[in-house]
Short mmCIF file of C-alpha atoms in Angstrom, two decimals:
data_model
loop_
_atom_site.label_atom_id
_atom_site.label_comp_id
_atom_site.label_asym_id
_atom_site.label_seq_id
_atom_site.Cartn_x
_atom_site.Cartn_y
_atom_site.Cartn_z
CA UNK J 1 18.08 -8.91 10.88
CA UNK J 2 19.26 -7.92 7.51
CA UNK J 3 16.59 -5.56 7.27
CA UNK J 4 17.80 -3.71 10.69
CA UNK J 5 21.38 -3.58 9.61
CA UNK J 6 20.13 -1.88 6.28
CA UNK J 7 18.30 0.74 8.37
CA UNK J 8 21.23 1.03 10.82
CA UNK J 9 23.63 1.97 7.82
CA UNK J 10 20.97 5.21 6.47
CA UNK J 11 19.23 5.77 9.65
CA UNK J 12 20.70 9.45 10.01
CA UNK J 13 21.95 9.62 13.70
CA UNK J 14 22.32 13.55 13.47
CA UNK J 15 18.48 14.32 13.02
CA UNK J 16 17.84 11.90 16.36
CA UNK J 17 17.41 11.67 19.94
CA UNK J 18 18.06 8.38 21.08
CA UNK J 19 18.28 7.65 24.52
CA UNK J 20 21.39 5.44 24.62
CA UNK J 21 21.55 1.54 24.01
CA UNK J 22 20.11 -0.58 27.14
CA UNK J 23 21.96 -4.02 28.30
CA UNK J 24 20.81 -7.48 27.52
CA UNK J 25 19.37 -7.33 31.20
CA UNK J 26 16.86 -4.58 30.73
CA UNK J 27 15.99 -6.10 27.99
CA UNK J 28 15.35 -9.42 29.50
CA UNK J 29 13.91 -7.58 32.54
CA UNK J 30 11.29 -5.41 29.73
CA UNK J 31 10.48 -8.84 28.44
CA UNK J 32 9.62 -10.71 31.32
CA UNK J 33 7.50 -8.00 33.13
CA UNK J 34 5.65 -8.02 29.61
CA UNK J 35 5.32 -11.34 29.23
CA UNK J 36 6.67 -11.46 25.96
CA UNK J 37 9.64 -12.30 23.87
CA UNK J 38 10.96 -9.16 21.62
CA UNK J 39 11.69 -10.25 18.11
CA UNK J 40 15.48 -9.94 17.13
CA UNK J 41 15.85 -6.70 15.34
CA UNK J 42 14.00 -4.86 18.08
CA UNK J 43 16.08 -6.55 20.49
CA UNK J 44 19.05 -5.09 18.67
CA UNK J 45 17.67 -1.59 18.36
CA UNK J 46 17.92 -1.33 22.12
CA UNK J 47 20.57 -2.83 22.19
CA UNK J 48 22.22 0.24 19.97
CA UNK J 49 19.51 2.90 20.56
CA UNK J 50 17.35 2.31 23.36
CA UNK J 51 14.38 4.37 21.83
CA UNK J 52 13.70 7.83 21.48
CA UNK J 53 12.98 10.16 18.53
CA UNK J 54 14.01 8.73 15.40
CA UNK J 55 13.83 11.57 13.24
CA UNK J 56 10.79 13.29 14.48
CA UNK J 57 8.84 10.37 15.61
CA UNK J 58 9.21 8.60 18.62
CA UNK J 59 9.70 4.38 18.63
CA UNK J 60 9.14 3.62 21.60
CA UNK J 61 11.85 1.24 23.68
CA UNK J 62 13.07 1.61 26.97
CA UNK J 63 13.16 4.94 28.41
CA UNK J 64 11.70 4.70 31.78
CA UNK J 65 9.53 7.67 30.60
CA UNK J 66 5.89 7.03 30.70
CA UNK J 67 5.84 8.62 26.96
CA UNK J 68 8.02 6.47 25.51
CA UNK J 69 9.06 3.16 27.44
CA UNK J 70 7.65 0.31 25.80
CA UNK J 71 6.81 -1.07 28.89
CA UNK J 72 4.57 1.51 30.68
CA UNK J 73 2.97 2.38 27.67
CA UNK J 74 1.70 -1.84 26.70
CA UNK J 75 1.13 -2.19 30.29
CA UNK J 76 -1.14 0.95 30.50
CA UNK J 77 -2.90 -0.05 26.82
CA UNK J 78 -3.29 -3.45 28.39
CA UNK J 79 -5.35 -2.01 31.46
CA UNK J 80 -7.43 -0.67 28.69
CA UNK J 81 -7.68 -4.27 27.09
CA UNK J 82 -5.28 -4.95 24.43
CA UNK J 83 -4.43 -8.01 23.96
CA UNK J 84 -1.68 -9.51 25.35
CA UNK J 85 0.69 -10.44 22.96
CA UNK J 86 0.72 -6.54 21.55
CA UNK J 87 3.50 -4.35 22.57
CA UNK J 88 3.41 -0.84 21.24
CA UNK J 89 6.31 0.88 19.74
CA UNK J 90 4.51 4.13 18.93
CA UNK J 91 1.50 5.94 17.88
CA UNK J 92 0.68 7.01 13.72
CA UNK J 93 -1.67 9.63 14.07
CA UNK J 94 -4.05 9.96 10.55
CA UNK J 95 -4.55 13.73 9.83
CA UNK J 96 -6.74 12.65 6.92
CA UNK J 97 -9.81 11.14 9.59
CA UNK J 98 -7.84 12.61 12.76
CA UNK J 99 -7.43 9.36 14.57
CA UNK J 100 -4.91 7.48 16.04
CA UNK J 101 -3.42 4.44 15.73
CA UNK J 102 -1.25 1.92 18.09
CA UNK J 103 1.95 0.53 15.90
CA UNK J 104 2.95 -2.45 17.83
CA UNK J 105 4.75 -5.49 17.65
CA UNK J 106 2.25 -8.42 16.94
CA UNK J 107 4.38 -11.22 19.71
CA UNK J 108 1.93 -13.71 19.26
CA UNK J 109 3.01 -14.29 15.66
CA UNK J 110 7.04 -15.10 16.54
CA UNK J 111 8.52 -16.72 13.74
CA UNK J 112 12.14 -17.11 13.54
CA UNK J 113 12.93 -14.76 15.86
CA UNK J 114 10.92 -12.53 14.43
CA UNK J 115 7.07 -10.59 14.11
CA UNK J 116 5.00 -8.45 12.06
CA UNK J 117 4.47 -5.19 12.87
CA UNK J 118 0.87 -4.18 13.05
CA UNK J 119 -0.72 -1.14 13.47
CA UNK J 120 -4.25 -1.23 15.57
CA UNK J 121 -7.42 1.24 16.34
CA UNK J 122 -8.36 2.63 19.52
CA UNK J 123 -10.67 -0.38 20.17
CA UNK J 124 -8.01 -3.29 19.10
CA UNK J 125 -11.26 -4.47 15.87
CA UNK J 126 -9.04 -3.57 13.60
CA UNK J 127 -5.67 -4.78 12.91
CA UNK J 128 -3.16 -4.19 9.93
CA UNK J 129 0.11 -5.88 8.77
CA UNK J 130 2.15 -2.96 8.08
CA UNK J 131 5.88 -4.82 7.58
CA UNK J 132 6.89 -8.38 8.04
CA UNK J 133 9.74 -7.31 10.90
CA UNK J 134 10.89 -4.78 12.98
CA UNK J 135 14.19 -4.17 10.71
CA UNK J 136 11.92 -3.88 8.02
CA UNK J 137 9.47 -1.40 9.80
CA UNK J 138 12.35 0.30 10.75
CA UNK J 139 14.21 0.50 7.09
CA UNK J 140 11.15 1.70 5.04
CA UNK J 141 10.62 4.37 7.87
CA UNK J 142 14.05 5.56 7.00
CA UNK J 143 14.42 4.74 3.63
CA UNK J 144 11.02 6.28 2.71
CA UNK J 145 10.45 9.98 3.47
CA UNK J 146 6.91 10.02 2.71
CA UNK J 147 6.45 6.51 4.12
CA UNK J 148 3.33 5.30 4.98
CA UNK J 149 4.45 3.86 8.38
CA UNK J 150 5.60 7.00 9.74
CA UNK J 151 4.07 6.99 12.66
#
């Protein structure tokens, strides 16, 4: 969490579109209909933003837009067979090779309250740590302008 509360202190509320925090019960709601368990920073970035465009680039949370809402978009990519304990909070696309990627949450590997965030190909063969925790994910996006995890 200290890595969240670090990104909520720069993340620059001016250049975003968020949404509007969710309650606990959407939250639980999102989680059970997934499955899941959402680690505790993302938890808390609903809790204060809800999800929307952070600055240009959308993290996913819950929107109830089929863009954008955590939950239609894992349960769609999950039709398509990703695993399970993926949920996607947003899409990097790679100008260099012009594919996209999935950035989700990587539930399977809760620890503390907390999992890595991963990004993934189009055929889930390929998988990548990209930061330990949400918070973190979150405060290197923000802290770093040419960040490699913006997405």
């Amino acid at each position: 969490m200290e890595y969240y509360k670090k990104a909520k202190k720069i993340m620059n509320i001016d250049s975003a579109d968020f949404v509007g925090g969710v309650s606990e019960s959407e939250i639980e709601k999102a989680m059970k209909t997934l499955s899941v368990t959402f680690p505790e920073s993302y938890k808390a970035f609903l809790t204060d933003f809800g999800g929307g465009d952070a600055g240009g680039e959308i993290i996913f949370g819950i929107t109830n837009n089929e863009y954008d809402d955590v939950v239609i978009t894992t349960q769609t990519e999950r039709s398509q067979g990703m695993p399970d304990n993926l949920v996607i909070i947003g899409f990097r696309h790679d100008k260099l090779i012009g594919t996209d990627t999935l950035v989700c949450l990587d539930t399977g590997k809760m620890s503390n309250g907390e999992c890595p965030v991963i990004e993934v190909n189009g055929d889930y063969s390929e998988i990548e740590v990209i930061a330990d925790t949400f918070g973190k994910f979150l405060f290197e996006y923000y802290n770093d302008d040419e960040a490699y995890y913006k997405f």
